[in-house]
Amino acid sequence: MLKVENVVKVFNKGSVNEKTALDHISFFQKKGEFVTIIGSNGAGKSTFLNAIAGNFPCDSGSISIGSRNVTKLPQYTRAEYISRVFQDPMSGTAASMTIEENLIMAFRRGEKRRLRLAIKDKDRDFFCQELSKLGLGLENRLTTKVSLLSGGQRQALTLLMATFKEPELLLLDEHTAALDPKTAEKVLQLTCEVTKGRTLTTLMITHNLDHALNIGDRTIMMHEGRIVLDIEGEERKNVTIANLLEMFERASGAQLHTDRVLFS
Amino acid sequence: MSSLVVLGTMEQGLMYAIMVLGVYLTFRILDYADLSVDGSFTLGAATAASLITAGYNPWFATLAAFVVGSLAGVFTGILHTKFKITPLLSGILTMTALYSINLRVMGKANISLLRTRTIFSDFTSIPLFEKYGVLILSLITVAIIGILTYIFLETEFGLALRATGDNELMIRSLGVNTDIMKITGLALSNGLVAFSGSYVAQNQLFADISMGIGMIIIGLASVIIGEVLIGTTSIGRTVFAVLCGGVIYRYIIAFVLQLGLVATDLKLVTALIVIFALVSPGIKKKIALPGKNE
Ligand SMILES: Nc1ncnc2c1ncn2[C@@H]1O[C@H](COP(=O)(O)OP(=O)(O)O)[C@@H](O)[C@H]1O
Ligand SMILES: [Mg+2]
């Protein structure tokens, strides 16, 4: 389903700040597979997702989604297949626009935007139904501006926007990291609900090793632009967090650094 | 104020309100500080006046003003999106280039439209419309343009345009080519500004090379006045607000003139209005001023 082959990305090439963020990375993901990604700060996790989404052209290598080679496609054309949720709750929604306007824009992801009235009554019924699944009471606030919502509400809304028109690939970049623990748990639970029972192929970056091991089917660990560990199935089931840290040190020759909570 | 001044100010206010709506589309909807406006306002006036004196139908000339104004906006948009020039500089470049182009279009620094046929002379020659013809035509135009703009901003395309100004990263990840959105927004904005210029020229019966100077600040002042006085709770209300802002601004200016200030002081007054809005905390909270200082 997702095939990343030998992708290299160097930032600020030729300057003193040159940084190889992705170092000949190769990765294959089956359809419907849920992969969690861990690694120190600066390991290249976000850059990896950005490369897949097409935020920038890669220096070399190729990326395909399904049978399509998307390496040269700009970000806005890849949007037909890819949905994203970012860490910052502000980044996934348009604050000055209403909940229903945000929803309809997401519902038209990857489609041509026409000169026809954006929202019809039957869309509103559908939105109410979908919003009520979040259990946040947003179904009664369709015409509320998103700027009036809390971070957790915005992130839940973003998650709904990312999934209710099913993408082929869902990219989550520490999407619960900026939320308070209770809200984070709720949004994570929603993540499991929306991805379960569907054939959503998902990549989720997390700094929480417990989540990394217990959510999804497979875990990869990144370090200095490479994938240094890739575990799934029985092996993954039997791994504890202590094992994982040990494996990381062996694979990378460094200590796993994240300046946030590892165990929670 | 005499009733004649009240009427004249209303007529002018409505014509300038079209320009204000254009400024709103860039400054607010796209969050793009576009300074092309000074040039495209004159461009509209110059184009219409030249075509009319060359014998073309004034309605055609007015439409042509909109089209060339849009092209100026496209030019600014391409400078910014394709060549990565900052919004401010792109606008200044277009404005500067337009100064020469406007002189070429007119062939001289000003063109008189005295005793020529204009859209207004067409309208005031309708029986019973002698006195209020200018007002009625301006009102109809503003109403149509305001409603069309409102509907446009509620379409799928309009939503994408608004999101481009609000959260470009997000709308691009939803599959919208934001470069196209910016170019389209700038084209519409400058088209409206030039259209407004052609109305003003036909009303005052001349086009002048310097008539667009300071237009961007007038537009901004009007947008702020409208937003503060009428509010921005919904998109329809905001469109209405900025149109009213354009009219109210003209009344403020007319009032200031009555107080004894001369016309050459007006740019100072306008700048002071904008500065006041920018530094006054109460107003600042109520409206999001350009430059993302929310
Ligand atoms: N747009 C950019 N320009 C320059 N350097 C970047 C850019 N994006 C990321 N980097 C660098 O690439 C490295 C990997 O960053 P990132 O992928 O964000 O790491 P993380 O694993 O924490 O998500 C970091 O050293 C970062 O500074
Ligand atoms: Mg990151």
Coordinates of C-alpha atoms and ligand atoms in Angstrom, one line a residue:
Chain A
M1 CA 0.0 0.0 0.0
L2 CA 2.6 2.6 1.1
K3 CA 6.0 2.1 -0.4
V4 CA 8.9 4.4 0.5
E5 CA 12.2 3.6 -1.2
N6 CA 15.6 5.0 -0.4
V7 CA 14.2 8.5 0.4
V8 CA 16.8 11.1 1.2
K9 CA 16.0 14.6 2.5
V10 CA 18.7 17.1 3.3
F11 CA 17.8 20.5 4.8
N12 CA 19.9 23.6 4.1
K13 CA 22.1 21.8 1.7
G14 CA 25.6 23.2 1.3
S15 CA 25.3 25.5 4.3
V16 CA 26.8 25.1 7.8
N17 CA 23.3 24.2 9.0
E18 CA 23.1 21.2 6.6
K19 CA 21.0 18.5 8.1
T20 CA 20.3 15.1 6.7
A21 CA 16.8 14.6 8.1
L22 CA 16.0 11.4 6.1
D23 CA 18.9 9.1 5.4
H24 CA 18.1 6.6 2.7
I25 CA 14.9 5.5 4.4
S26 CA 12.9 2.6 3.0
F27 CA 9.6 1.5 4.4
F28 CA 6.7 -0.7 3.3
Q29 CA 3.3 -0.8 4.8
K30 CA 0.4 -3.1 4.1
K31 CA -3.1 -1.9 3.5
G32 CA -5.0 -1.5 6.7
E33 CA -1.9 -1.7 8.9
F34 CA -1.6 0.7 11.8
V35 CA 2.0 1.6 12.5
T36 CA 3.3 3.6 15.4
I37 CA 6.5 5.6 15.2
I38 CA 8.8 6.5 18.1
G39 CA 12.2 8.1 18.3
S40 CA 14.1 11.0 19.9
N41 CA 13.4 14.6 19.2
G42 CA 14.9 15.5 15.9
A43 CA 15.1 11.9 14.7
G44 CA 13.2 12.8 11.5
K45 CA 9.7 11.5 12.4
S46 CA 7.8 14.5 11.3
T47 CA 10.0 15.0 8.3
F48 CA 9.2 11.4 7.3
L49 CA 5.4 12.1 7.4
N50 CA 6.0 15.4 5.6
A51 CA 7.9 13.6 2.8
I52 CA 5.0 11.2 2.4
A53 CA 2.4 14.0 2.4
G54 CA 4.6 15.9 -0.1
N55 CA 5.3 19.1 1.9
F56 CA 8.6 19.3 0.0
P57 CA 10.3 17.4 -2.8
C58 CA 12.7 14.7 -1.7
D59 CA 16.4 14.8 -2.8
S60 CA 16.2 11.2 -4.0
G61 CA 14.2 8.0 -3.7
S62 CA 10.6 7.3 -4.5
I63 CA 7.2 7.1 -2.7
S64 CA 4.1 5.3 -3.9
I65 CA 0.7 5.0 -2.4
G66 CA -1.2 2.0 -3.8
S67 CA -0.2 1.6 -7.4
R68 CA 0.5 5.3 -7.9
N69 CA 4.0 6.8 -7.8
V70 CA 3.4 10.1 -6.0
T71 CA 7.1 11.2 -5.7
K72 CA 6.7 14.1 -8.0
L73 CA 3.1 15.1 -7.1
P74 CA 2.6 18.4 -5.1
Q75 CA 1.0 18.2 -1.7
Y76 CA -2.4 19.4 -2.8
T77 CA -2.8 16.6 -5.3
R78 CA -1.7 13.9 -2.8
A79 CA -4.5 15.1 -0.5
E80 CA -6.9 12.9 -2.5
Y81 CA -5.3 9.9 -0.7
I82 CA -3.9 11.4 2.5
S83 CA -5.4 12.9 5.7
R84 CA -3.3 14.4 8.4
V85 CA -3.7 15.5 12.0
F86 CA -0.9 17.6 13.6
Q87 CA 0.3 18.1 17.1
D88 CA -0.9 21.7 17.3
P89 CA -4.7 21.7 17.6
M90 CA -4.7 25.1 15.9
S91 CA -3.2 23.8 12.7
G92 CA -5.9 21.4 11.6
T93 CA -8.8 23.8 11.4
A94 CA -9.6 27.2 10.1
A95 CA -10.3 29.3 13.3
S96 CA -12.3 32.1 11.8
M97 CA -14.7 29.7 10.0
T98 CA -17.6 27.7 11.5
I99 CA -17.7 24.1 12.5
E100 CA -19.8 23.2 9.5
E101 CA -17.6 25.1 7.1
N102 CA -14.6 23.3 8.4
L103 CA -16.4 20.0 8.0
I104 CA -17.5 20.5 4.5
M105 CA -14.0 21.6 3.4
A106 CA -12.7 18.3 4.8
F107 CA -15.5 16.4 3.2
R108 CA -14.4 17.8 -0.2
R109 CA -10.8 16.8 0.4
G110 CA -9.1 16.2 -2.9
E111 CA -12.1 17.3 -5.0
K112 CA -12.3 20.3 -7.2
R113 CA -13.8 23.3 -5.4
R114 CA -16.8 24.5 -7.5
L115 CA -18.8 27.7 -7.6
R116 CA -21.8 26.1 -5.9
L117 CA -23.2 26.6 -2.5
A118 CA -20.9 24.8 -0.1
I119 CA -23.3 23.4 2.5
K120 CA -26.7 21.9 1.9
D121 CA -29.3 20.8 4.5
K122 CA -28.6 17.1 3.9
D123 CA -24.9 17.8 4.7
R124 CA -26.0 19.3 8.0
D125 CA -27.9 16.2 9.0
F126 CA -24.9 14.1 8.2
F127 CA -22.5 16.4 10.2
C128 CA -24.8 16.3 13.2
Q129 CA -24.8 12.5 13.1
E130 CA -21.0 12.3 12.8
L131 CA -20.4 15.0 15.5
S132 CA -22.6 13.3 18.0
K133 CA -20.3 10.3 17.8
L134 CA -17.6 12.5 19.4
G135 CA -19.8 13.0 22.5
L136 CA -18.7 16.6 22.9
G137 CA -22.1 18.3 22.2
L138 CA -20.7 19.9 19.0
E139 CA -23.7 18.6 17.0
N140 CA -25.7 21.6 18.4
R141 CA -23.0 24.1 17.5
L142 CA -22.7 23.7 13.7
T143 CA -22.5 27.5 13.1
T144 CA -20.1 28.2 16.0
K145 CA -16.7 29.6 14.9
V146 CA -13.9 27.1 15.6
S147 CA -11.9 29.7 17.4
L148 CA -14.4 29.4 20.3
L149 CA -13.6 25.7 20.9
S150 CA -11.0 24.3 23.3
G151 CA -7.9 22.6 22.1
G152 CA -9.3 19.1 22.8
Q153 CA -12.5 19.9 20.9
R154 CA -10.6 21.2 18.0
Q155 CA -8.4 18.2 17.9
A156 CA -11.4 15.8 18.0
L157 CA -12.9 17.8 15.2
T158 CA -9.7 17.6 13.2
L159 CA -9.7 13.9 13.7
L160 CA -13.2 13.6 12.5
M161 CA -12.4 15.8 9.5
A162 CA -9.4 13.6 8.7
T163 CA -11.4 10.4 8.7
F164 CA -15.1 10.8 7.8
K165 CA -14.2 10.9 4.1
E166 CA -12.0 7.8 4.3
P167 CA -8.4 8.5 3.2
E168 CA -6.2 5.7 2.0
L169 CA -3.5 6.9 4.4
L170 CA -3.9 8.6 7.7
L171 CA -0.9 10.4 9.1
L172 CA -1.0 11.4 12.8
D173 CA 1.9 13.5 14.2
E174 CA 1.8 13.4 18.0
H175 CA -1.7 14.5 17.7
T176 CA -2.4 14.2 21.4
A177 CA 0.8 15.7 22.7
A178 CA -0.5 19.2 23.2
L179 CA -3.6 18.1 25.1
D180 CA -4.1 17.6 28.8
P181 CA -3.9 13.9 29.9
K182 CA -7.7 13.4 30.1
T183 CA -8.4 15.0 26.7
A184 CA -5.5 13.2 25.2
E185 CA -6.8 9.9 26.4
K186 CA -10.2 10.7 24.9
V187 CA -8.8 11.8 21.5
L188 CA -6.7 8.6 21.5
Q189 CA -9.7 6.5 22.2
L190 CA -11.5 8.3 19.3
T191 CA -8.5 7.5 17.1
C192 CA -8.8 3.8 17.9
E193 CA -12.5 3.9 17.2
V194 CA -12.3 5.6 13.9
T195 CA -9.5 3.4 12.6
K196 CA -10.9 0.2 13.9
G197 CA -13.3 -1.8 11.7
R198 CA -12.1 0.1 8.6
T199 CA -9.2 -0.5 6.3
L200 CA -7.5 2.7 7.2
T201 CA -3.8 2.5 6.7
T202 CA -2.4 4.6 9.6
L203 CA 1.0 6.0 10.7
M204 CA 1.0 7.5 14.1
I205 CA 4.0 9.3 15.7
T206 CA 3.9 9.2 19.5
H207 CA 6.2 10.0 22.4
N208 CA 4.3 7.7 24.7
L209 CA 6.0 4.3 24.5
D210 CA 3.1 2.6 26.2
H211 CA 0.7 3.9 23.4
A212 CA 3.3 3.0 20.8
L213 CA 3.3 -0.7 21.9
N214 CA -0.3 -1.1 22.7
I215 CA -2.0 0.7 19.8
G216 CA -1.8 -0.6 16.3
D217 CA -0.1 -3.6 14.7
R218 CA 3.5 -2.6 14.3
T219 CA 6.1 -0.2 15.8
I220 CA 9.0 1.4 14.2
M221 CA 11.7 3.5 15.8
M222 CA 13.7 6.2 14.1
H223 CA 17.1 7.6 14.8
E224 CA 19.1 10.2 12.8
G225 CA 16.9 9.9 9.8
R226 CA 16.9 6.1 9.7
I227 CA 14.6 3.3 10.9
V228 CA 16.6 1.5 13.5
L229 CA 13.9 -0.9 14.8
D230 CA 10.8 -2.5 13.3
I231 CA 8.8 -4.9 15.4
E232 CA 5.4 -6.5 14.9
G233 CA 3.3 -9.6 15.8
E234 CA 4.4 -11.9 18.6
E235 CA 7.7 -10.1 19.1
R236 CA 6.0 -6.8 19.6
K237 CA 3.4 -8.4 22.0
N238 CA 6.2 -9.6 24.3
V239 CA 8.2 -6.4 24.4
T240 CA 8.1 -4.2 27.5
I241 CA 9.0 -0.6 27.6
A242 CA 12.3 -1.5 29.4
N243 CA 13.1 -3.9 26.5
L244 CA 12.3 -1.3 24.0
L245 CA 14.6 1.3 25.5
E246 CA 17.3 -1.4 25.6
M247 CA 16.7 -2.3 22.0
F248 CA 16.9 1.3 21.0
E249 CA 20.3 1.7 22.7
R250 CA 21.6 -1.3 21.0
A251 CA 20.3 -0.3 17.6
S252 CA 21.4 3.3 17.7
G253 CA 24.2 3.4 20.2
A254 CA 22.5 6.3 21.9
Q255 CA 20.0 7.0 24.7
L256 CA 16.4 7.6 23.7
H257 CA 15.8 11.2 24.4
T258 CA 12.5 12.7 24.5
D259 CA 12.0 15.7 26.7
R260 CA 8.5 14.6 27.5
V261 CA 7.0 11.8 29.6
L262 CA 7.9 8.4 28.5
F263 CA 5.7 6.4 30.8
S264 CA 2.1 7.6 31.4
Chain B
M1 CA -24.6 69.6 6.1
S2 CA -26.8 70.7 3.2
S3 CA -29.1 68.1 1.7
L4 CA -27.0 68.4 -1.5
V5 CA -23.8 67.4 0.4
V6 CA -25.6 64.6 2.1
L7 CA -26.8 63.2 -1.2
G8 CA -23.4 63.7 -2.9
T9 CA -21.6 62.0 0.0
M10 CA -23.9 59.1 -0.1
E11 CA -23.4 58.7 -3.9
Q12 CA -19.6 58.8 -3.5
G13 CA -19.7 56.6 -0.5
L14 CA -21.4 53.9 -2.4
M15 CA -19.0 54.1 -5.3
Y16 CA -16.0 53.9 -2.9
A17 CA -17.6 51.1 -1.0
I18 CA -17.0 48.8 -4.0
M19 CA -13.3 49.6 -3.6
V20 CA -13.5 48.9 0.1
L21 CA -15.0 45.5 -0.6
G22 CA -12.0 44.8 -2.8
V23 CA -9.6 45.8 0.0
Y24 CA -11.6 43.6 2.4
L25 CA -11.1 40.5 0.1
T26 CA -7.3 40.8 0.3
F27 CA -6.6 42.3 3.7
R28 CA -9.2 40.2 5.6
I29 CA -10.2 37.2 3.5
L30 CA -6.7 36.4 2.2
D31 CA -4.8 38.1 5.0
Y32 CA -2.7 39.6 2.3
A33 CA -1.6 43.3 2.5
D34 CA -2.0 44.2 -1.1
L35 CA -0.7 47.7 -2.1
S36 CA -1.5 47.3 -5.8
V37 CA -4.8 49.0 -4.9
D38 CA -3.5 52.5 -5.3
G39 CA -2.5 51.7 -8.9
S40 CA -5.5 49.6 -9.9
F41 CA -8.0 52.3 -8.7
T42 CA -6.4 54.8 -11.1
L43 CA -6.1 52.0 -13.7
G44 CA -9.9 51.5 -13.7
A45 CA -10.5 55.3 -13.9
A46 CA -8.0 55.7 -16.7
T47 CA -9.2 52.7 -18.7
A48 CA -12.9 53.8 -18.5
A49 CA -12.1 57.5 -19.3
S50 CA -9.9 56.6 -22.3
L51 CA -12.4 54.2 -23.8
I52 CA -15.2 56.6 -23.3
T53 CA -13.4 59.5 -24.9
A54 CA -12.4 57.2 -27.7
G55 CA -16.1 56.7 -28.4
Y56 CA -16.8 53.3 -26.7
N57 CA -20.0 52.6 -24.9
P58 CA -19.5 53.6 -21.2
W59 CA -21.0 50.4 -19.9
F60 CA -18.5 48.5 -21.9
A61 CA -15.8 50.8 -20.7
T62 CA -16.8 50.2 -17.1
L63 CA -16.7 46.4 -17.6
A64 CA -13.3 46.8 -19.2
A65 CA -12.1 48.6 -16.1
F66 CA -13.0 45.5 -14.0
V67 CA -11.1 43.2 -16.4
V68 CA -7.9 45.2 -16.6
G69 CA -8.0 45.7 -12.8
S70 CA -8.2 41.9 -12.4
L71 CA -5.2 41.5 -14.7
A72 CA -3.2 43.8 -12.4
G73 CA -4.3 41.6 -9.5
V74 CA -3.2 38.5 -11.4
F75 CA 0.2 40.1 -12.0
T76 CA 0.7 40.8 -8.2
G77 CA -0.4 37.3 -7.5
I78 CA 2.1 35.7 -9.9
L79 CA 4.9 37.9 -8.5
H80 CA 4.1 36.5 -5.1
T81 CA 3.2 32.9 -5.7
K82 CA 5.5 32.0 -8.6
F83 CA 8.5 34.2 -7.8
K84 CA 8.1 34.1 -4.0
I85 CA 8.3 37.9 -3.7
T86 CA 6.8 39.1 -0.4
P87 CA 3.1 40.3 -0.5
L88 CA 4.1 43.9 0.4
L89 CA 6.8 44.2 -2.3
S90 CA 4.7 42.4 -5.0
G91 CA 2.0 45.0 -4.4
I92 CA 4.4 47.9 -4.5
L93 CA 6.0 46.7 -7.7
T94 CA 2.6 46.4 -9.4
M95 CA 1.6 49.9 -8.0
T96 CA 4.8 51.4 -9.4
A97 CA 4.5 49.7 -12.7
L98 CA 0.9 50.8 -13.0
Y99 CA 1.8 54.5 -12.6
S100 CA 3.6 54.4 -16.0
I101 CA 1.0 52.2 -17.5
N102 CA -1.8 54.5 -16.4
L103 CA 0.0 57.4 -18.0
R104 CA 0.3 55.4 -21.2
V105 CA -3.4 54.5 -21.0
M106 CA -4.5 58.1 -20.6
G107 CA -1.8 59.6 -22.8
K108 CA -1.7 62.6 -20.3
A109 CA -2.1 63.2 -16.6
N110 CA -5.8 63.8 -16.7
I111 CA -8.8 63.2 -19.0
S112 CA -12.0 65.3 -18.8
L113 CA -15.3 63.6 -19.3
L114 CA -17.3 66.8 -19.4
R115 CA -20.2 66.6 -21.9
T116 CA -19.5 63.0 -22.7
R117 CA -21.9 60.1 -22.3
T118 CA -21.3 58.1 -19.1
I119 CA -23.2 55.4 -17.3
F120 CA -24.6 58.1 -15.1
S121 CA -25.7 60.4 -17.9
D122 CA -27.4 57.4 -19.4
F123 CA -29.2 56.8 -16.1
T124 CA -30.1 60.3 -15.2
S125 CA -31.7 60.8 -18.6
I126 CA -34.4 58.3 -17.7
P127 CA -37.6 60.3 -16.8
L128 CA -38.0 60.9 -13.0
F129 CA -34.4 59.8 -12.4
E130 CA -32.8 63.3 -13.0
K131 CA -32.1 64.0 -9.3
Y132 CA -31.6 60.6 -7.8
G133 CA -30.2 58.7 -10.9
V134 CA -26.6 58.6 -9.6
L135 CA -27.7 57.5 -6.2
I136 CA -30.0 54.8 -7.6
L137 CA -27.4 53.4 -10.0
S138 CA -24.8 53.3 -7.3
L139 CA -27.1 51.7 -4.8
I140 CA -28.2 49.0 -7.3
T141 CA -24.5 48.3 -8.2
V142 CA -23.4 48.0 -4.6
A143 CA -26.4 45.8 -3.7
I144 CA -25.7 43.4 -6.6
I145 CA -22.0 43.3 -6.0
G146 CA -22.5 42.9 -2.2
I147 CA -24.9 40.0 -2.7
L148 CA -22.7 38.3 -5.3
T149 CA -19.7 38.6 -3.1
Y150 CA -21.6 37.1 -0.2
I151 CA -22.8 34.2 -2.2
F152 CA -19.4 33.7 -3.7
L153 CA -17.9 33.5 -0.2
E154 CA -20.4 30.8 0.7
T155 CA -19.5 28.5 -2.2
E156 CA -17.0 25.7 -2.1
F157 CA -14.5 27.9 -3.9
G158 CA -15.2 30.8 -1.6
L159 CA -14.7 28.6 1.5
A160 CA -11.3 27.5 0.1
L161 CA -10.4 31.1 -0.5
R162 CA -11.3 32.1 3.1
A163 CA -9.4 29.1 4.4
T164 CA -6.3 30.1 2.4
G165 CA -6.2 33.3 4.3
D166 CA -7.0 31.6 7.6
N167 CA -4.9 28.4 7.6
E168 CA -3.0 27.8 4.4
L169 CA -1.3 24.7 5.6
M170 CA -4.6 23.1 6.5
I171 CA -6.5 23.9 3.3
R172 CA -3.5 22.8 1.2
S173 CA -3.5 19.4 3.0
L174 CA -7.2 19.2 2.0
G175 CA -6.2 19.4 -1.6
V176 CA -6.5 23.0 -2.6
N177 CA -3.9 24.8 -4.7
T178 CA -3.5 27.9 -2.6
D179 CA -1.5 29.7 -5.2
I180 CA -4.5 29.6 -7.5
M181 CA -6.7 30.9 -4.6
K182 CA -4.4 33.8 -3.9
I183 CA -4.2 34.8 -7.6
T184 CA -8.0 34.6 -7.9
G185 CA -8.6 36.6 -4.7
L186 CA -6.1 39.3 -5.8
A187 CA -7.8 39.4 -9.3
L188 CA -11.3 39.8 -7.8
S189 CA -10.1 42.4 -5.4
N190 CA -8.2 44.5 -7.9
G191 CA -11.1 44.1 -10.4
L192 CA -13.5 45.6 -7.9
V193 CA -11.1 48.4 -7.0
A194 CA -10.7 49.3 -10.7
F195 CA -14.4 49.0 -11.2
S196 CA -14.9 51.5 -8.3
G197 CA -12.3 53.8 -9.9
S198 CA -14.3 53.8 -13.2
Y199 CA -17.5 54.8 -11.3
V200 CA -15.7 57.6 -9.4
A201 CA -14.2 59.0 -12.6
Q202 CA -17.5 59.0 -14.4
N203 CA -19.2 60.7 -11.5
Q204 CA -16.6 63.4 -11.0
L205 CA -16.3 63.7 -14.8
F206 CA -12.5 63.3 -14.9
A207 CA -9.8 60.8 -14.4
D208 CA -6.5 61.9 -12.9
I209 CA -3.2 60.1 -12.6
S210 CA -3.0 60.7 -8.9
M211 CA -6.5 59.9 -7.9
G212 CA -5.5 56.5 -6.4
I213 CA -2.9 57.8 -4.1
G214 CA -3.7 56.7 -0.5
M215 CA -6.6 54.5 -1.6
I216 CA -5.3 51.5 0.3
I217 CA -5.4 53.4 3.6
I218 CA -8.9 54.8 2.8
G219 CA -9.9 51.2 2.1
L220 CA -8.4 49.9 5.3
A221 CA -9.9 52.7 7.4
S222 CA -13.3 52.0 5.9
V223 CA -13.0 48.2 6.6
I224 CA -12.1 48.9 10.2
I225 CA -14.9 51.5 10.7
G226 CA -17.4 49.0 9.3
E227 CA -16.2 46.1 11.3
V228 CA -16.2 48.0 14.6
L229 CA -19.6 49.7 14.1
I230 CA -21.5 46.8 12.6
G231 CA -19.6 43.6 13.6
T232 CA -18.2 40.5 12.0
T233 CA -20.2 37.7 13.6
S234 CA -21.0 36.1 10.2
I235 CA -19.7 36.5 6.7
G236 CA -22.9 38.1 5.4
R237 CA -22.8 40.7 8.2
T238 CA -19.1 41.4 7.6
V239 CA -19.7 42.1 3.9
F240 CA -22.5 44.4 4.8
A241 CA -20.3 46.0 7.4
V242 CA -17.4 46.9 5.1
L243 CA -19.8 48.3 2.5
C244 CA -21.3 50.5 5.2
G245 CA -17.8 51.3 6.4
G246 CA -17.0 52.8 2.9
V247 CA -20.1 55.0 3.1
I248 CA -19.5 56.1 6.7
Y249 CA -15.9 57.0 6.0
R250 CA -17.2 59.4 3.3
Y251 CA -19.5 61.1 5.9
I252 CA -16.7 61.4 8.4
I253 CA -14.6 63.1 5.7
A254 CA -17.5 65.4 4.7
F255 CA -17.9 66.3 8.3
V256 CA -14.2 67.0 8.7
L257 CA -14.4 69.3 5.7
Q258 CA -17.3 71.1 7.2
L259 CA -15.2 71.7 10.3
G260 CA -12.9 73.8 8.1
L261 CA -10.1 71.4 7.2
V262 CA -9.0 71.6 3.6
A263 CA -9.1 68.6 1.2
T264 CA -5.3 68.3 1.3
D265 CA -5.5 67.5 5.0
L266 CA -7.7 64.4 4.4
K267 CA -4.9 61.9 4.0
L268 CA -3.6 62.9 7.4
V269 CA -7.1 62.5 8.9
T270 CA -7.4 59.0 7.3
A271 CA -4.0 57.9 8.5
L272 CA -5.0 59.1 12.0
I273 CA -8.2 57.0 11.9
V274 CA -6.2 53.9 11.1
I275 CA -3.5 54.6 13.6
F276 CA -6.2 55.2 16.3
A277 CA -7.7 51.9 15.4
L278 CA -4.4 50.1 15.5
V279 CA -3.4 51.4 19.0
S280 CA -6.8 51.4 20.7
P281 CA -6.9 48.2 22.7
G282 CA -10.7 48.0 22.7
I283 CA -10.9 48.1 19.0
K284 CA -7.9 45.8 18.6
K285 CA -9.7 43.2 20.5
K286 CA -12.8 43.5 18.5
I287 CA -11.3 43.2 15.1
A288 CA -8.3 41.2 14.0
L289 CA -6.0 43.7 12.4
P290 CA -3.8 42.7 9.5
G291 CA -0.5 41.1 10.3
K292 CA -1.9 38.3 12.4
N293 CA -1.5 40.0 15.7
E294 CA -4.4 38.0 17.2
Ligands
LIG1 N1 11.9 22.8 7.3 C1 13.1 22.5 7.9 N2 14.2 23.2 7.7 C2 15.4 22.9 8.2 N3 15.6 21.8 9.1 C3 14.5 21.1 9.4 C4 13.2 21.4 8.8 N4 12.3 20.5 9.3 C5 13.0 19.6 10.1 N5 14.3 20.0 10.1 C6 15.4 19.3 10.9 O1 15.4 18.0 10.6 C7 15.6 17.2 11.7 C8 14.4 16.2 12.0 O2 13.3 17.0 12.4 P1 11.8 16.4 12.7 O3 11.5 15.5 11.6 O4 10.9 17.5 13.0 O5 12.1 15.5 14.0 P2 11.1 14.8 14.9 O6 11.5 13.3 14.9 O7 11.3 15.3 16.3 O8 9.7 15.0 14.4 C9 15.8 18.2 12.9 O9 17.2 18.3 13.1 C10 15.2 19.4 12.4 O10 15.9 20.5 12.9
MG2 MG 8.0 16.0 15.3

